[in-house]
PDB file of C-alpha atoms in Angstrom:
ATOM      1  CA  MET I   1      17.179 -18.937 -22.965  1.00 48.00           C
ATOM      2  CA  ALA I   2      20.952 -18.990 -21.771  1.00 52.00           C
ATOM      3  CA  ASN I   3      22.333 -16.019 -20.844  1.00 53.00           C
ATOM      4  CA  ILE I   4      25.616 -16.224 -22.875  1.00 51.00           C
ATOM      5  CA  SER I   5      28.848 -13.560 -22.028  1.00 54.00           C
ATOM      6  CA  ARG I   6      31.526 -14.682 -23.946  1.00 52.00           C
ATOM      7  CA  LYS I   7      33.507 -12.398 -25.809  1.00 59.00           C
ATOM      8  CA  TYR I   8      34.434 -14.410 -28.944  1.00 58.00           C
ATOM      9  CA  PRO I   9      33.164 -17.355 -30.494  1.00 60.00           C
ATOM     10  CA  LEU I  10      34.208 -21.363 -29.696  1.00 63.00           C
ATOM     11  CA  TYR I  11      36.636 -22.278 -31.467  1.00 63.00           C
ATOM     12  CA  VAL I  12      36.048 -24.569 -34.724  1.00 65.00           C
ATOM     13  CA  ALA I  13      38.759 -26.388 -35.916  1.00 70.00           C
ATOM     14  CA  GLY I  14      39.640 -24.778 -39.686  1.00 69.00           C
ATOM     15  CA  ASN I  15      38.370 -21.348 -38.645  1.00 62.00           C
ATOM     16  CA  PRO I  16      41.164 -18.510 -37.292  1.00 63.00           C
ATOM     17  CA  GLN I  17      41.129 -18.489 -33.271  1.00 62.00           C
ATOM     18  CA  LEU I  18      39.980 -14.978 -32.095  1.00 60.00           C
ATOM     19  CA  ARG I  19      40.416 -16.281 -28.293  1.00 62.00           C
ATOM     20  CA  ILE I  20      42.402 -14.143 -26.834  1.00 65.00           C
ATOM     21  CA  PHE I  21      43.938 -15.482 -22.771  1.00 66.00           C
ATOM     22  CA  PHE I  22      44.747 -13.344 -20.071  1.00 69.00           C
ATOM     23  CA  PRO I  23      46.019 -14.849 -16.743  1.00 72.00           C
ATOM     24  CA  LYS I  24      44.004 -15.240 -13.802  1.00 77.00           C
ATOM     25  CA  PHE I  25      46.156 -13.973 -11.366  1.00 83.00           C
ATOM     26  CA  TRP I  26      47.296 -10.418 -11.313  1.00 88.00           C
ATOM     27  CA  MET I  27      50.055  -9.015  -9.137  1.00 92.00           C
ATOM     28  CA  LYS I  28      51.665  -5.700  -8.485  1.00 94.00           C
ATOM     29  CA  ILE I  29      55.396  -4.284  -6.642  1.00 93.00           C
ATOM     30  CA  VAL I  30      54.926  -2.051  -3.785  1.00 93.00           C
ATOM     31  CA  LYS I  31      57.331  -0.657  -1.672  1.00 90.00           C
ATOM     32  CA  TRP I  32      56.801  -1.444   2.072  1.00 85.00           C
ATOM     33  CA  LYS I  33      56.158   1.597   3.855  1.00 85.00           C
ATOM     34  CA  GLU I  34      55.546   0.159   7.396  1.00 79.00           C
ATOM     35  CA  SER I  35      57.554   0.163  10.723  1.00 80.00           C
ATOM     36  CA  ARG I  36      59.717  -1.949   9.963  1.00 84.00           C
ATOM     37  CA  PRO I  37      62.019  -1.697   6.417  1.00 85.00           C
ATOM     38  CA  VAL I  38      63.076  -4.918   4.507  1.00 87.00           C
ATOM     39  CA  PRO I  39      66.290  -6.334   3.444  1.00 90.00           C
ATOM     40  CA  PRO I  40      67.184  -5.419   0.585  1.00 91.00           C
ATOM     41  CA  ASN I  41      66.569  -8.832  -1.428  1.00 93.00           C
ATOM     42  CA  VAL I  42      63.314  -9.069  -0.295  1.00 94.00           C
ATOM     43  CA  VAL I  43      60.230  -7.769  -2.319  1.00 94.00           C
ATOM     44  CA  THR I  44      57.535  -7.574  -1.973  1.00 95.00           C
ATOM     45  CA  PHE I  45      54.007  -7.532  -3.886  1.00 95.00           C
ATOM     46  CA  ASN I  46      50.237  -7.111  -3.991  1.00 95.00           C
ATOM     47  CA  CYS I  47      48.624  -9.826  -5.620  1.00 94.00           C
ATOM     48  CA  SER I  48      45.327 -11.680  -6.117  1.00 92.00           C
ATOM     49  CA  VAL I  49      43.744 -12.649  -2.793  1.00 93.00           C
ATOM     50  CA  GLU I  50      43.335 -16.677  -5.351  1.00 92.00           C
ATOM     51  CA  MET I  51      46.996 -16.878  -5.727  1.00 92.00           C
ATOM     52  CA  THR I  52      49.195 -19.263  -3.306  1.00 94.00           C
ATOM     53  CA  LYS I  53      52.929 -19.711  -2.781  1.00 96.00           C
ATOM     54  CA  PHE I  54      53.806 -21.795  -5.128  1.00 95.00           C
ATOM     55  CA  ASP I  55      51.591 -20.174  -7.262  1.00 92.00           C
ATOM     56  CA  ILE I  56      53.755 -16.935  -6.869  1.00 94.00           C
ATOM     57  CA  GLN I  57      56.856 -18.272  -7.130  1.00 94.00           C
ATOM     58  CA  ASN I  58      56.290 -20.067 -10.406  1.00 92.00           C
ATOM     59  CA  TYR I  59      55.061 -16.799 -11.816  1.00 91.00           C
ATOM     60  CA  LEU I  60      58.161 -14.818 -11.142  1.00 92.00           C
ATOM     61  CA  GLU I  61      60.302 -18.602 -12.167  1.00 92.00           C
ATOM     62  CA  LYS I  62      58.726 -19.511 -15.710  1.00 90.00           C
ATOM     63  CA  ILE I  63      57.748 -15.606 -16.723  1.00 87.00           C
ATOM     64  CA  TYR I  64      60.355 -13.036 -15.145  1.00 89.00           C
ATOM     65  CA  GLY I  65      63.452 -16.065 -14.902  1.00 91.00           C
ATOM     66  CA  VAL I  66      63.600 -14.783 -11.569  1.00 92.00           C
ATOM     67  CA  GLU I  67      65.646 -17.545  -8.710  1.00 94.00           C
ATOM     68  CA  VAL I  68      62.910 -16.974  -5.696  1.00 96.00           C
ATOM     69  CA  ALA I  69      64.026 -18.885  -2.497  1.00 96.00           C
ATOM     70  CA  GLN I  70      61.126 -17.855  -0.247  1.00 96.00           C
ATOM     71  CA  VAL I  71      58.005 -16.929  -0.537  1.00 97.00           C
ATOM     72  CA  ASN I  72      55.706 -15.662   2.564  1.00 96.00           C
ATOM     73  CA  THR I  73      52.130 -14.113   2.023  1.00 97.00           C
ATOM     74  CA  PHE I  74      49.113 -12.756   4.609  1.00 96.00           C
ATOM     75  CA  ILE I  75      45.991 -11.537   3.123  1.00 96.00           C
ATOM     76  CA  LYS I  76      44.820  -7.495   3.786  1.00 94.00           C
ATOM     77  CA  TYR I  77      41.453  -7.311   4.559  1.00 95.00           C
ATOM     78  CA  VAL I  78      40.415  -3.949   3.697  1.00 93.00           C
ATOM     79  CA  SER I  79      37.710  -2.620   6.337  1.00 95.00           C
ATOM     80  CA  LEU I  80      33.759  -2.090   5.760  1.00 95.00           C
ATOM     81  CA  ALA I  81      32.414   1.340   5.149  1.00 95.00           C
ATOM     82  CA  ARG I  82      29.167   3.100   4.946  1.00 95.00           C
ATOM     83  CA  ASP I  83      27.651   5.408   2.388  1.00 94.00           C
ATOM     84  CA  HIS I  84      25.358   7.926   3.148  1.00 94.00           C
ATOM     85  CA  ARG I  85      22.766   5.774   3.811  1.00 94.00           C
ATOM     86  CA  ASN I  86      24.201   4.014   6.580  1.00 95.00           C
ATOM     87  CA  ARG I  87      24.864   0.974   4.472  1.00 95.00           C
ATOM     88  CA  ARG I  88      28.181  -0.891   4.691  1.00 95.00           C
ATOM     89  CA  TYR I  89      30.100  -1.450   1.995  1.00 94.00           C
ATOM     90  CA  LYS I  90      33.898  -2.143   1.289  1.00 92.00           C
ATOM     91  CA  PRO I  91      36.190   0.761  -0.878  1.00 92.00           C
ATOM     92  CA  LYS I  92      38.785  -1.295  -2.296  1.00 91.00           C
ATOM     93  CA  ASP I  93      38.311  -5.855  -2.416  1.00 91.00           C
ATOM     94  CA  ASP I  94      41.312  -7.327  -0.569  1.00 93.00           C
ATOM     95  CA  PHE I  95      44.654  -7.843  -1.334  1.00 94.00           C
ATOM     96  CA  LYS I  96      47.214 -10.579  -0.556  1.00 96.00           C
ATOM     97  CA  VAL I  97      50.956  -9.273   0.129  1.00 96.00           C
ATOM     98  CA  ALA I  98      54.067 -11.465  -0.424  1.00 96.00           C
ATOM     99  CA  PHE I  99      57.573 -10.664   0.590  1.00 96.00           C
ATOM    100  CA  VAL I 100      58.965 -13.404  -1.565  1.00 96.00           C
ATOM    101  CA  THR I 101      63.062 -13.155  -0.624  1.00 96.00           C
ATOM    102  CA  LEU I 102      65.216 -13.631  -3.598  1.00 95.00           C
ATOM    103  CA  ALA I 103      67.953 -16.347  -4.086  1.00 94.00           C
ATOM    104  CA  GLY I 104      71.404 -15.987  -3.893  1.00 90.00           C
ATOM    105  CA  GLU I 105      73.162 -12.839  -4.061  1.00 91.00           C
ATOM    106  CA  GLN I 106      70.009 -11.046  -5.749  1.00 92.00           C
ATOM    107  CA  THR I 107      69.003  -7.225  -4.879  1.00 92.00           C
ATOM    108  CA  PHE I 108      65.838  -5.041  -5.619  1.00 90.00           C
ATOM    109  CA  THR I 109      65.844  -1.014  -5.160  1.00 87.00           C
ATOM    110  CA  PHE I 110      63.436   1.333  -6.802  1.00 84.00           C
ATOM    111  CA  PRO I 111      64.715   2.799  -9.778  1.00 84.00           C
ATOM    112  CA  ASP I 112      64.499   7.003  -8.841  1.00 84.00           C
ATOM    113  CA  LEU I 113      62.393   8.308 -11.695  1.00 84.00           C
ATOM    114  CA  PHE I 114      62.331  12.085 -10.249  1.00 85.00           C
ATOM    115  CA  PRO I 115      65.358  12.839  -8.669  1.00 81.00           C
ATOM    116  CA  GLU I 116      65.589  15.925  -7.021  1.00 80.00           C
ATOM    117  CA  LYS I 117      66.758  18.936  -8.586  1.00 77.00           C
ATOM    118  CA  GLU I 118      68.097  22.299  -7.449  1.00 74.00           C
ATOM    119  CA  SER I 119      66.544  24.918  -9.154  1.00 80.00           C
ATOM    120  CA  GLU I 120      68.019  28.522  -8.603  1.00 84.00           C
ATOM    121  CA  GLU I 121      64.668  29.348  -6.522  1.00 86.00           C
ATOM    122  CA  ASP I 122      66.076  27.028  -4.099  1.00 86.00           C
ATOM    123  CA  LYS I 123      69.059  28.262  -4.005  1.00 87.00           C
ATOM    124  CA  LEU I 124      67.677  31.342  -3.715  1.00 90.00           C
ATOM    125  CA  ILE I 125      65.406  30.632  -0.199  1.00 91.00           C
ATOM    126  CA  GLU I 126      68.790  29.524   1.236  1.00 91.00           C
ATOM    127  CA  GLU I 127      70.498  32.100   0.998  1.00 92.00           C
ATOM    128  CA  LEU I 128      67.308  33.916   2.933  1.00 93.00           C
ATOM    129  CA  LYS I 129      67.379  31.990   5.481  1.00 94.00           C
ATOM    130  CA  GLU I 130      71.232  31.599   6.169  1.00 94.00           C
ATOM    131  CA  LYS I 131      70.806  35.939   5.569  1.00 92.00           C
ATOM    132  CA  GLN I 132      68.049  35.572   8.777  1.00 91.00           C
ATOM    133  CA  LYS I 133      69.787  33.504  11.128  1.00 90.00           C
ATOM    134  CA  GLU I 134      73.391  36.235  10.553  1.00 89.00           C
ATOM    135  CA  SER I 135      70.324  38.807  11.238  1.00 84.00           C
ATOM    136  CA  GLU I 136      69.234  36.856  14.338  1.00 83.00           C
ATOM    137  CA  GLN I 137      72.404  36.542  15.499  1.00 83.00           C
ATOM    138  CA  GLU I 138      74.099  40.082  15.435  1.00 79.00           C
ATOM    139  CA  LEU I 139      70.245  40.322  17.878  1.00 76.00           C
ATOM    140  CA  LYS I 140      71.415  37.789  19.784  1.00 77.00           C
ATOM    141  CA  GLN I 141      75.181  39.219  20.718  1.00 77.00           C
ATOM    142  CA  ARG I 142      73.381  42.972  21.034  1.00 74.00           C
ATOM    143  CA  GLY I 143      71.484  41.109  24.077  1.00 73.00           C
ATOM    144  CA  GLY I 144      67.715  41.602  22.310  1.00 67.00           C
ATOM    145  CA  VAL I 145      68.132  45.561  21.968  1.00 74.00           C
ATOM    146  CA  PRO I 146      67.060  45.810  18.592  1.00 70.00           C
ATOM    147  CA  SER I 147      69.025  47.393  15.315  1.00 68.00           C
ATOM    148  CA  TRP I 148      67.149  51.311  15.166  1.00 73.00           C
ATOM    149  CA  PHE I 149      68.617  51.765  18.987  1.00 73.00           C
ATOM    150  CA  GLY I 150      71.512  53.066  18.364  1.00 64.00           C
ATOM    151  CA  ILE I 151      73.888  52.355  21.459  1.00 54.00           C
TER     152      ILE I 151
END
């Protein structure tokens, strides 16, 4: 008996087609957090190791309509770890990092999804810090003599 693991039946002419096609590749846009910052016209992606530079360029141009000038890639290998029985395993799969340079004057910046809002507590904390600094300045002017020690 053959082990068949398809989820949908084969297409037969006249029947409604039930097959769903998912892309073979995946891409995830990420912020580059290494020591050297990237220019504003370069976008960083983590993608499948099987993707080539040509695949990445076609993926962005055909699906999203983004003009691409250049694609640079390298593979990020994940090191082996050991479990409680001292057996080696890979905690994550390897992935490819792609630096895509946008054509023309296009730039990309990540949107600020969670802007920091100043709350009343932050204002109160800042006021207390300023009062503390003022009292420290007064102590310095007195030559280190505490305020309870009247002169």
